[in-house]
XYZ file of C-alpha atoms in Angstrom:
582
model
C 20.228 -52.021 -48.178
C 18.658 -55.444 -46.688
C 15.053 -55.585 -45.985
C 12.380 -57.622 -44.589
C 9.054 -57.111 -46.821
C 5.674 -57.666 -44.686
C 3.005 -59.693 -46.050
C 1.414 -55.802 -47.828
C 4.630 -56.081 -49.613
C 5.999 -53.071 -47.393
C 9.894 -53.111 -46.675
C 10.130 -53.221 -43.090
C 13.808 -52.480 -41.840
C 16.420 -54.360 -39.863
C 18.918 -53.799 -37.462
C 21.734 -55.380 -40.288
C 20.858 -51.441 -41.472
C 22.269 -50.435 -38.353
C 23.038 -47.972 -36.755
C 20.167 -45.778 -37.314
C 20.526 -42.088 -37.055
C 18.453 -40.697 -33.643
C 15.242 -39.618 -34.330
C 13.017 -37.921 -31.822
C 9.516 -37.817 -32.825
C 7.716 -34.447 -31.800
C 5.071 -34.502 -29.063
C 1.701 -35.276 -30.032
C -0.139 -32.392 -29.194
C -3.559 -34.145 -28.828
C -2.320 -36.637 -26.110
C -3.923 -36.801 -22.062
C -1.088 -35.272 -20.370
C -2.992 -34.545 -17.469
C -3.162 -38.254 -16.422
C -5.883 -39.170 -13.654
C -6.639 -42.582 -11.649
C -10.224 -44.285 -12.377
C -12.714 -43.232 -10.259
C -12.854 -46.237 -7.311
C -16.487 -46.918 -8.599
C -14.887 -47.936 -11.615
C -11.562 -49.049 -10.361
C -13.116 -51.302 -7.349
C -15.589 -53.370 -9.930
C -18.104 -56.113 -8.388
C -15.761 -58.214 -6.227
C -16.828 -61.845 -5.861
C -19.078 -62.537 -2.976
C -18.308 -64.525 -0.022
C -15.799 -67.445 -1.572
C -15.938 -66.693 -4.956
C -12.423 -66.323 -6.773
C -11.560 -62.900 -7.930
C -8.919 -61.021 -9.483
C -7.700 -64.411 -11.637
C -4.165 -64.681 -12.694
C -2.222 -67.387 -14.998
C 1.274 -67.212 -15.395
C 4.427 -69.850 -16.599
C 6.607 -72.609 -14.839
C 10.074 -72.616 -16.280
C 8.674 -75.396 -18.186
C 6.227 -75.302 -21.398
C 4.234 -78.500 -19.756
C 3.052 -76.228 -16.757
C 1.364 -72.850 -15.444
C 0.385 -71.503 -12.235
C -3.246 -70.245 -11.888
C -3.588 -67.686 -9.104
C -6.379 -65.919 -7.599
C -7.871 -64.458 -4.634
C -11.004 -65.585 -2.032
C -12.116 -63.485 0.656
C -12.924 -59.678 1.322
C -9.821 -57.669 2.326
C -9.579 -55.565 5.759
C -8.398 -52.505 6.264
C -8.652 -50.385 9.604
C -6.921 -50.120 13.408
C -8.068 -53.832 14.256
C -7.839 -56.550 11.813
C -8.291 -59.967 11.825
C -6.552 -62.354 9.336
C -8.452 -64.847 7.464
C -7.472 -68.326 7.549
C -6.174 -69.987 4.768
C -7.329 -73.114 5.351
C -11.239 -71.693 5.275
C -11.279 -72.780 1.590
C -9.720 -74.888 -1.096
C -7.388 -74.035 -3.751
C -8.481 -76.590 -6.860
C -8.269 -75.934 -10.473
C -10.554 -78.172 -12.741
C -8.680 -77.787 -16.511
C -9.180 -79.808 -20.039
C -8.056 -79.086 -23.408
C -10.417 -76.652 -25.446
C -13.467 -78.618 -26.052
C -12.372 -81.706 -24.692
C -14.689 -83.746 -21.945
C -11.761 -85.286 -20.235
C -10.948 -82.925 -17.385
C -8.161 -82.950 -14.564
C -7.908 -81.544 -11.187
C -4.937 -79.483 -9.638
C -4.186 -79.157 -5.970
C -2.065 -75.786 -4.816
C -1.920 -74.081 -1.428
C -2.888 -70.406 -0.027
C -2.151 -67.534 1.757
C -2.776 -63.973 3.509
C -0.268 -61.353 3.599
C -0.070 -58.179 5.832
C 1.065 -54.574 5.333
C 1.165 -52.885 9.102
C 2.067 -49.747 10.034
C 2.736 -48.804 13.734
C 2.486 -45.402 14.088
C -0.956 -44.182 15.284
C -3.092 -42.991 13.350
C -2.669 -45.135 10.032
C -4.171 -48.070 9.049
C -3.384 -51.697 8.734
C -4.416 -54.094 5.567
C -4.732 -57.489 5.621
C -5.562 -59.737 1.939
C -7.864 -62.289 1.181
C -6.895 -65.304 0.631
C -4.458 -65.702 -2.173
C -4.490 -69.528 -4.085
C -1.678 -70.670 -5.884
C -2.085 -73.856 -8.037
C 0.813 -75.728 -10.245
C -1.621 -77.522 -13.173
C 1.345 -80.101 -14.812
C 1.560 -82.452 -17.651
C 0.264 -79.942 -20.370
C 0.659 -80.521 -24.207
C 2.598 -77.772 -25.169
C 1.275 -74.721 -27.774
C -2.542 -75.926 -26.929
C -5.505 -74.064 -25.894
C -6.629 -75.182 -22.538
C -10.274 -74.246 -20.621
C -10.110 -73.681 -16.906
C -11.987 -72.707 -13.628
C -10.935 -72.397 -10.163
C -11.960 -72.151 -6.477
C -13.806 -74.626 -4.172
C -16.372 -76.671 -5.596
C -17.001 -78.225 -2.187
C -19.171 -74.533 -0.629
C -20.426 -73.881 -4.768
C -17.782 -70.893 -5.106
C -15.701 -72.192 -8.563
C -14.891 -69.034 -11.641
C -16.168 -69.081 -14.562
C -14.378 -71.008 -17.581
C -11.181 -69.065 -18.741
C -8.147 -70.170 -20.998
C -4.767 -70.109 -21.973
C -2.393 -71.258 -24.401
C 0.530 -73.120 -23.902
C 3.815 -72.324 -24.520
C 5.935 -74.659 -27.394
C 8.318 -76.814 -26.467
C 11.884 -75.139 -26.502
C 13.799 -75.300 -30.030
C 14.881 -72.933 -32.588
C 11.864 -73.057 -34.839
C 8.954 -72.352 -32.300
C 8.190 -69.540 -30.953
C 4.843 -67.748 -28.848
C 2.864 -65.951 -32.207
C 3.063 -62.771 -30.240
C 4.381 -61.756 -27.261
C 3.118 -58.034 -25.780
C 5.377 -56.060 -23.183
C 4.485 -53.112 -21.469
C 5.804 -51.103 -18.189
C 3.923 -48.843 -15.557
C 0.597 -49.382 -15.797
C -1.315 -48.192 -13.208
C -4.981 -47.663 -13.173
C -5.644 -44.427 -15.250
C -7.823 -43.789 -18.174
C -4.651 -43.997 -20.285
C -4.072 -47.719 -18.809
C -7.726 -48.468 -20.212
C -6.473 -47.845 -23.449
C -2.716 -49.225 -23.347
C -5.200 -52.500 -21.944
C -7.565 -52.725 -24.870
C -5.305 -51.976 -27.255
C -3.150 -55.319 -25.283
C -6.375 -57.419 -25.385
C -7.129 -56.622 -29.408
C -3.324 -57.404 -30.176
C -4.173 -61.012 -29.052
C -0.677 -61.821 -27.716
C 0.108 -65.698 -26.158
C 2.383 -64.136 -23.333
C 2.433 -60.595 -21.585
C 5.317 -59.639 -20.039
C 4.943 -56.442 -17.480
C 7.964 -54.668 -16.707
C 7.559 -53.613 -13.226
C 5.409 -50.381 -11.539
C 2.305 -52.532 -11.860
C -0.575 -50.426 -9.094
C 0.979 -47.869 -7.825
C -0.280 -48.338 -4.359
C 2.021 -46.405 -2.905
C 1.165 -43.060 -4.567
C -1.780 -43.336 -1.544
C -1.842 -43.159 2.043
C -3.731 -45.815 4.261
C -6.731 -43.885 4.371
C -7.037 -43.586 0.905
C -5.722 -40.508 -0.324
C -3.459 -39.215 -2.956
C -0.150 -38.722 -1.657
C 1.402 -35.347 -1.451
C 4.738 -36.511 -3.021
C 6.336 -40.286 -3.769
C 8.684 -41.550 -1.045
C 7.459 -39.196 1.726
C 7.587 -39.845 5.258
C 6.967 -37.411 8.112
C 7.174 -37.265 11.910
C 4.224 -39.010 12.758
C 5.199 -41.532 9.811
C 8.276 -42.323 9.475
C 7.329 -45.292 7.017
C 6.104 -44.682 3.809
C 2.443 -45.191 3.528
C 0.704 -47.151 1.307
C -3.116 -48.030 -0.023
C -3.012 -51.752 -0.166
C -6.487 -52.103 -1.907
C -4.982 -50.531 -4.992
C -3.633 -53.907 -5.600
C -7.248 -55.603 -5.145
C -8.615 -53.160 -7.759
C -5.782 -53.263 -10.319
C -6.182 -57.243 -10.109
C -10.007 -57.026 -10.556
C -9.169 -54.460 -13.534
C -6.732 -56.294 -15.275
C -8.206 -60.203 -15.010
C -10.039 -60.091 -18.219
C -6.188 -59.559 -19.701
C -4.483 -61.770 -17.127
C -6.690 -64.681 -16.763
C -6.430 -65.434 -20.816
C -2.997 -64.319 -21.284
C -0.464 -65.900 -19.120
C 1.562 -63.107 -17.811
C 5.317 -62.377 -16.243
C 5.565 -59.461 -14.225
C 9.350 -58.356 -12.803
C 9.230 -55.833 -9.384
C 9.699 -51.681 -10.326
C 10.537 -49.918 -7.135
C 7.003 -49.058 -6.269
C 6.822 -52.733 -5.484
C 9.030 -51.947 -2.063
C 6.569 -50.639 0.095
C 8.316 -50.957 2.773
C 6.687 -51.197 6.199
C 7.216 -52.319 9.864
C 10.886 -54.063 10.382
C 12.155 -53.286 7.272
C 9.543 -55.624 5.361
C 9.142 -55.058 1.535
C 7.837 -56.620 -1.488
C 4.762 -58.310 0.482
C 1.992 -57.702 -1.914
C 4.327 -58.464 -4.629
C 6.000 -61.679 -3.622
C 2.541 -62.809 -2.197
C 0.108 -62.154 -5.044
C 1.906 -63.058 -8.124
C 3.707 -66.737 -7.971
C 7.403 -66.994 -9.774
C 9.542 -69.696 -11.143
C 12.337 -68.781 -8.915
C 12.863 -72.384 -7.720
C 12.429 -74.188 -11.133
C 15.343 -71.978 -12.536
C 17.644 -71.932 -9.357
C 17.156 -68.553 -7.997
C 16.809 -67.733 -4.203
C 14.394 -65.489 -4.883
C 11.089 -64.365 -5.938
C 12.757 -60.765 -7.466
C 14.959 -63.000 -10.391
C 13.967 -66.029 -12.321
C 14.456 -67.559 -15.813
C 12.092 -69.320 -18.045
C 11.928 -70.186 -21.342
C 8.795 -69.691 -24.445
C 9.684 -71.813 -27.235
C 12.817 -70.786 -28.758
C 13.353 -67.898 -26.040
C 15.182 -67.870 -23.037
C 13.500 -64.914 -20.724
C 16.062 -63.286 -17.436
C 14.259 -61.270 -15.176
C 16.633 -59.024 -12.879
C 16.215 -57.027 -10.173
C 17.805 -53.420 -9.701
C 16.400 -53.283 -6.453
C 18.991 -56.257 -4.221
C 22.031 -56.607 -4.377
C 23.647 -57.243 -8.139
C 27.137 -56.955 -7.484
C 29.803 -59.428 -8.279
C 29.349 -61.185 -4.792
C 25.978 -61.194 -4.376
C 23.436 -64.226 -5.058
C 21.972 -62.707 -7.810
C 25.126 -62.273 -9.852
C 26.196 -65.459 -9.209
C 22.579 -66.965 -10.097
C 22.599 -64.663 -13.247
C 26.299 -65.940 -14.739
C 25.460 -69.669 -14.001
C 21.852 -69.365 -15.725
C 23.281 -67.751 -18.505
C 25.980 -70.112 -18.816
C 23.373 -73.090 -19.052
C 21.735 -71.367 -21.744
C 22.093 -73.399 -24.992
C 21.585 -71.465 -28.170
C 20.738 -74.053 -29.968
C 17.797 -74.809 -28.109
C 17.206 -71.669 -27.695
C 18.666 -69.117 -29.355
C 17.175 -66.353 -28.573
C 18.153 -64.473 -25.000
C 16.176 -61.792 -23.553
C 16.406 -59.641 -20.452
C 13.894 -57.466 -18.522
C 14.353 -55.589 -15.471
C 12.779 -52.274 -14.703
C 14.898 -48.966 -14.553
C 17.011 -48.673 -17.582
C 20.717 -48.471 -18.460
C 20.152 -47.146 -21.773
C 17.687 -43.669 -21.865
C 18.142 -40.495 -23.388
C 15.360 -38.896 -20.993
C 16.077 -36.656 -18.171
C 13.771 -38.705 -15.644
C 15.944 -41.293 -13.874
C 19.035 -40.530 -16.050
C 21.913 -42.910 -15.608
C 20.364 -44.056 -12.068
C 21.261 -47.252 -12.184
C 24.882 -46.737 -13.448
C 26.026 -48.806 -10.823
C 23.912 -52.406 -11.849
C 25.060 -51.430 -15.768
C 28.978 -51.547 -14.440
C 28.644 -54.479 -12.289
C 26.378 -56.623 -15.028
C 26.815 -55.207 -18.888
C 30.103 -57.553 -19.312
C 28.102 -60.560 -18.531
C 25.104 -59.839 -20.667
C 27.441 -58.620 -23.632
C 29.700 -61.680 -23.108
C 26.798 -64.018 -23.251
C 25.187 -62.641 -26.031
C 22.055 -60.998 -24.889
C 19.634 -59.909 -27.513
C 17.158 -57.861 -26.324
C 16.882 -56.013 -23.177
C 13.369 -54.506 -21.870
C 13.322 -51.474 -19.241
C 10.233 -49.597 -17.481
C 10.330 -47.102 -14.900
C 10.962 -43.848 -17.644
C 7.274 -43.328 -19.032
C 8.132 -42.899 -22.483
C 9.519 -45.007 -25.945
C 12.879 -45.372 -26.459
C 14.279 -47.621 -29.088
C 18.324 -48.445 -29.373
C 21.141 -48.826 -31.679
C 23.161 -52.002 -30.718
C 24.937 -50.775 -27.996
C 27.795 -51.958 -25.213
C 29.284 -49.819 -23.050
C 27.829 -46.568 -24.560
C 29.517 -47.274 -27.954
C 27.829 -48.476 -30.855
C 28.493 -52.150 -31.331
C 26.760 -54.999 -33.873
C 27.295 -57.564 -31.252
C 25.543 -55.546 -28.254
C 21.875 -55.827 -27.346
C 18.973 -53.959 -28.904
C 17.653 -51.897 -25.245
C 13.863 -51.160 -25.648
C 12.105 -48.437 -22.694
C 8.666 -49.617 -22.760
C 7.653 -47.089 -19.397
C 4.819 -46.057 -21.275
C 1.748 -47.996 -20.003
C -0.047 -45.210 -19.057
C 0.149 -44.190 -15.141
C -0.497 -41.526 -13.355
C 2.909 -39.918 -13.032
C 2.342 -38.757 -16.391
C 4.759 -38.840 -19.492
C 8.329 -37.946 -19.700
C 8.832 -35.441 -22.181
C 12.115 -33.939 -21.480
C 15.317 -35.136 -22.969
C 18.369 -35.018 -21.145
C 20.567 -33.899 -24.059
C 18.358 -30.393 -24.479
C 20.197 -27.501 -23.095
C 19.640 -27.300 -19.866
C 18.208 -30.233 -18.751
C 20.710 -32.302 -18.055
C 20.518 -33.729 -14.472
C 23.738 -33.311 -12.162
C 25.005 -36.478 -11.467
C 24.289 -35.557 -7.306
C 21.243 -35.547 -7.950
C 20.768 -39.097 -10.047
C 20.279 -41.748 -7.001
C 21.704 -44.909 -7.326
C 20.623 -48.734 -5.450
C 24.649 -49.696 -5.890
C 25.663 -46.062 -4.742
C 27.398 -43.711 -6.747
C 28.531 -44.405 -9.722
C 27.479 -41.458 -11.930
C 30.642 -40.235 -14.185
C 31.346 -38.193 -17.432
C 31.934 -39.759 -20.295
C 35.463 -39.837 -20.887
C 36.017 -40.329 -24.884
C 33.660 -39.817 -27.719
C 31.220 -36.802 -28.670
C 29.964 -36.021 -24.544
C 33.691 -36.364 -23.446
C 34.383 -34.496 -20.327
C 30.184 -34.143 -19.689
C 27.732 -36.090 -17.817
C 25.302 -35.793 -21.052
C 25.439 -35.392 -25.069
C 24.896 -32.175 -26.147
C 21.973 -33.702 -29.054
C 20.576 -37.061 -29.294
C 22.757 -39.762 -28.389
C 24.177 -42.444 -31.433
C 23.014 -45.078 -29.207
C 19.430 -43.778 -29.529
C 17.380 -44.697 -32.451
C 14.148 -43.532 -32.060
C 12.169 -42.071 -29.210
C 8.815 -41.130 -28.454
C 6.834 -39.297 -25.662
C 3.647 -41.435 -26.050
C 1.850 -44.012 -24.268
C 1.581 -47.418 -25.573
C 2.553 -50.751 -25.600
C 4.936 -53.282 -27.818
C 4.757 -56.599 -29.873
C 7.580 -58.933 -30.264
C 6.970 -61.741 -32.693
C 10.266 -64.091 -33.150
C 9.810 -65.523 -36.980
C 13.053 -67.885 -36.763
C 16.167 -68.371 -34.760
C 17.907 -64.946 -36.684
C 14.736 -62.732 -37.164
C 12.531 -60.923 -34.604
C 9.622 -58.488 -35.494
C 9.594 -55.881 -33.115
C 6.518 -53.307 -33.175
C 5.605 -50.363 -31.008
C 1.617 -49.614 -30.818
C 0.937 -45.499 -29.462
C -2.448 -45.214 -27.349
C -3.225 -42.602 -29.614
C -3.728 -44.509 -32.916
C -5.677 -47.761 -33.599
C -4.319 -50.811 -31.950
C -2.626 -52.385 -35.171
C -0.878 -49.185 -36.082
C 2.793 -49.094 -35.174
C 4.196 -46.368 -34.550
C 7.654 -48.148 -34.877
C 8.978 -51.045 -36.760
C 11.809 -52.903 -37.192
C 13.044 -56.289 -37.909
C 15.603 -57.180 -34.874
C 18.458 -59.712 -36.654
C 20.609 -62.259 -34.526
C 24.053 -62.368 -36.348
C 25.323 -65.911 -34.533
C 28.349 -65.885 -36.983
C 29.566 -62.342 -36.270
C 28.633 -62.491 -32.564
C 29.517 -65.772 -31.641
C 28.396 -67.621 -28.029
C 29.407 -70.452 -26.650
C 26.838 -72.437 -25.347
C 27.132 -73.951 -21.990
C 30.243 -72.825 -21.341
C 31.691 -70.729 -18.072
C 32.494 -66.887 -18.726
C 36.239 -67.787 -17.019
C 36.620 -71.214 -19.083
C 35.840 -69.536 -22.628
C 38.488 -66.688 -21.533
C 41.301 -69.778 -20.798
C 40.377 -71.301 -23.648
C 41.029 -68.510 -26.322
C 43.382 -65.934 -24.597
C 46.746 -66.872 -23.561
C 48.318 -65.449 -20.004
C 51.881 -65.366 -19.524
C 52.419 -65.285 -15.659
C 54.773 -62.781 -14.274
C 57.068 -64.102 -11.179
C 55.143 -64.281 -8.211
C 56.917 -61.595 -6.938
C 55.744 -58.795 -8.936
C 52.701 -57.173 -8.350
C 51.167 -55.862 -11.798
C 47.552 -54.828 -13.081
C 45.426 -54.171 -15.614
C 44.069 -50.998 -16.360
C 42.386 -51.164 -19.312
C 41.498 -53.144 -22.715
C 41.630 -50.538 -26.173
C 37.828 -50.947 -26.598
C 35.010 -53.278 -27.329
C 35.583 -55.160 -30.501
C 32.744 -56.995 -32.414
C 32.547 -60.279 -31.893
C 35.620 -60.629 -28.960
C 33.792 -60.512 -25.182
C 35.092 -58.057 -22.713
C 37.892 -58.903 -20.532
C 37.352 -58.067 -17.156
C 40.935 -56.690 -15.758
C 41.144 -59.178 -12.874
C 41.314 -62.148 -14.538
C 44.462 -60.740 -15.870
C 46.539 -59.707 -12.653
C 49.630 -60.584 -13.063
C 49.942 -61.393 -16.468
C 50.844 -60.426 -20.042
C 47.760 -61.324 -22.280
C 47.246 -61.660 -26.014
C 44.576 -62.740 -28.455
C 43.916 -63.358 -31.823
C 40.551 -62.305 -33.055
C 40.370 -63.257 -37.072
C 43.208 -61.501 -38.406
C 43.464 -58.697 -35.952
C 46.308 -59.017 -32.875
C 44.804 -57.327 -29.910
C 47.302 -56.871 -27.285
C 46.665 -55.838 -23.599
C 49.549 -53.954 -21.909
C 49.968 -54.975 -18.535
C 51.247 -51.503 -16.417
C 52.009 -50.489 -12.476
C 54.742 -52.914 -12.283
C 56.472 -52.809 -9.670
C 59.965 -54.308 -8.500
């Protein structure tokens, strides 16, 4: 058995010790189950008067040598009549130096107000403060920088705060520690998931989607009867935009150190008048959409060191056609693993959880995109939206594979929906498949070989599970090398350095092979050969054997039409071409 041994001298285990038999840790009787928001006079904090920034936010370019610094000016409105602030009231400038240094520089960025309306009588309109966005360039990389922002020309500049750069991309550097979490909120249970964060000291935070919860409230203020309703009188949604104001005043002691990726869960639709959604979202937080070729603010790429990061969205179109696909195969195809060889995913709902809460529900995204990010070699995935842990086996296609990613449900940041503590493989809780809703639309299927053949769930824990755990927390990733990832999972309930779960994640480049820079369609012409049928026949593929370790998936249209066969090391797979017709 092959083991990492910690610096205590404990063995700490790997995924070359793979696959690990499911284990389901029992519920922790002493845990807050009966979650509750912050009181507002503890959730709305002392807001920054007139001009002064508030609710201060760093975050990465796609580049190590750059950051954004965001923040907001400006008291909100909220009522029948309101009245936009103009942008142009007050600068955007960021004064910034290296830690200690007397030598500092000025940035320059631009602003903006964003509105949430609702027609209907009755409810109320919101309208931001002014949100700055500044691009500070030409940093050193993996250095400690000092920074405040605002207008120094009216007196109304922050207070000093800092970051720490990311290294420049290669396959020995990599962030020290790098914390991810999913639905937050703004509960006493966030508190803790935050301190514990803060005490962790990480040098990135990723947040995997389901970040306020603002629209869990109605305009006036109120907790909502249900999620998603609508009525009569409102046919839209409501929502309480201030939420956002006091989550963003809550978390800038985190936020404003810590530079910080966030990805869109779907309580970051809100949609409102003319079909209008992700307003708060795209307007407060700033993206490297454009620096990594995406169209849009939902998906972007950037890199930390030695890591390549893809943000997704479940919640636009993914299919094979859409922009987003086509972004996502071209950016992965860029990706050179020796520059950086580690690749890791995020996007919020998962493919890959045993609970009953949102089981399978994005079936449709796994069938359209799984081939690409086994193909390419994906390492990690991270998912939100279940509030729970869930750790997995290396996994493709619901078989167990050593070339598959390691899927990690971090859902568990502590919001007021409450834990998920249901498993869908307990009798009688499995979900019917009408009932699981779908962004692609329905895809939801038995399994049709293997132990749940014939059902829509496994009858006890599913191989593909590892470990999972009704418990709110947060996790630690700290890449040691270009093959060896410490992975860490920290429950609420415990002190902050305790993990609850441990295990050394292992790249295996050898036995799972990528090919950098290279097209999904060239690497297939390159080691498959097609014989062509005459033109006149009309043939098909129906389906490859299985997923073999180390060969990529073959998607049956590139091989209408044709007779294909491979050699994989000494093994002769052969695909069967069948509906031939004369």
């Amino acid at each position: 058995m092959l083991r990492c041994v910690d610096g205590d001298g404990i063995g700490i285990p790997t995924t070359l010790e793979g696959p690990f038999k499911p284990v389901t840790a029992p519920l922790d009787k002493n845990l807050r189950l009966n979650v509750s928001d912050l009181p507002y006079v503890l959730q709305n904090n002392a807001q920054g008067e007139g001009f002064q920034p508030e609710q201060i936010f760093v975050s990465l370019s796609a580049r190590y040598d750059s950051v954004w610094i965001s923040w907001i000016t400006g008291e909100f409105q909220i009522g029948d009549n309101i009245s936009p602030l103009d942008p142009e009231l007050v600068q955007s400038i960021v004064y910034f130096r290296v830690f200690r240094s007397s030598l500092t520089y000025q940035a320059e960025g631009y602003s903006l107000v964003y509105n949430q309306l609702y027609p209907p009588d009755g409810l109320q309109n919101y309208t931001s403060g002014i949100i700055h966005h500044v691009l500070i360039t030409g940093l050193q990389p993996n250095t400690l920088y000092e920074y405040e922002c605002g207008d120094p020309s009216i007196a109304a500049m922050s207070s000093s705060h800092y970051f720490r750069t990311m290294p420049v991309s290669g396959p020995s550097d990599y962030p020290n520690r790098i914390a991810v979490v999913g639905d937050l909120g703004l509960t006493y249970n966030t508190t803790t998931t935050v301190a514990h964060l803060m005490s962790n000291h990480p040098d990135l935070l990723l947040l995997i989607g389901d970040l306020s919860y603002a629209d869990l409230y109605l305009t006036n203020g109120t907790k909502s009867s249900c999620y998603l309703c609508q009525s009569i009188e409102s046919p839209i949604q409501e929502t309480y935009q201030p939420r956002w104001d006091y989550w963003g005043r809550y978390m800038q002691p985190l936020v404003s150190n810590v530079p910080t990726m966030v990805i869109e869960g779907e309580h970051e639709i809100e949609r409102q008048a003319e079909n209008q959604t992700f307003a708060a979202y795209s307007s407060r937080f700033v993206f490297p959409s454009e620096e990594s070729g995406s169209s849009s603010s939902l998906y972007y790429s950037f890199n930390a060191g030695g890591i390549h990061f893809v943000m997704l969205s479940a919640y636009i179109d993914y299919d094979k056609s859409s922009d987003q696909y086509k972004w996502l195969e071209s950016d992965l195809g860029d990706v050179d693993r020796e520059v950086t060889p580690w690749l890791i995913a995020a996007w919020h709902p998962p493919w890959y959880s045993t609970y009953s809460a949102h089981y399978r529900e994005v079936e449709c995204m796994r069938v359209e995109m799984e081939d690409l990010l086994y193909y390419y070699g994906v390492d990690i995935v991270f998912n939100g939206h279940v509030h729970a842990y869930e750790r997995s086996n290396r996994v493709y296609n619901y078989s167990l594979d050593p070339c598959g990613p390691v899927y990690i449900l971090v859902g568990d940041g502590g919001n007021v929906e409450g834990l998920d503590i249901v498993h869908a493989d307990e009798p009688g809780n499995c979900p019917e498949p009408s009932t699981t809703p779908d962004m692609g639309g329905s895809c939801a299927f038995n399994f049709t070989s293997g132990p749940a053949s014939g059902k829509f769930c496994w009858d006890r824990q599913p191989d593909y599970s590892a470990y999972r755990e009704s418990s709110f927390g947060h996790g630690i990733l700290e890449v040691k090398n270009e093959t060896h990832a410490l992975w860490s999972w920290h429950r609420n309930q415990e002190f902050y350095e305790i993990a609850g779960d441990i295990i050394y994640i292992v790249r295996e480049p050898n036995r799972c092979p990528v090919q950098p820079k290279t097209r999904l369609e060239e690497t297939y012409v390159m080691s498959f050969m097609a014989i062509n049928f005459d033109e006149a026949l009309e043939s098909s593929v129906v389906g490859i054997g299985g997923p073999i370790p180390g060969l990529a998936p073959l998607p049956p249209s590139l091989f209408r039409g044709a007779v294909v066969a491979g050699v994989v090391g000494l093994g002769l797979v052969v695909v069967v071409v069948v509906g031939v017709d004369d």
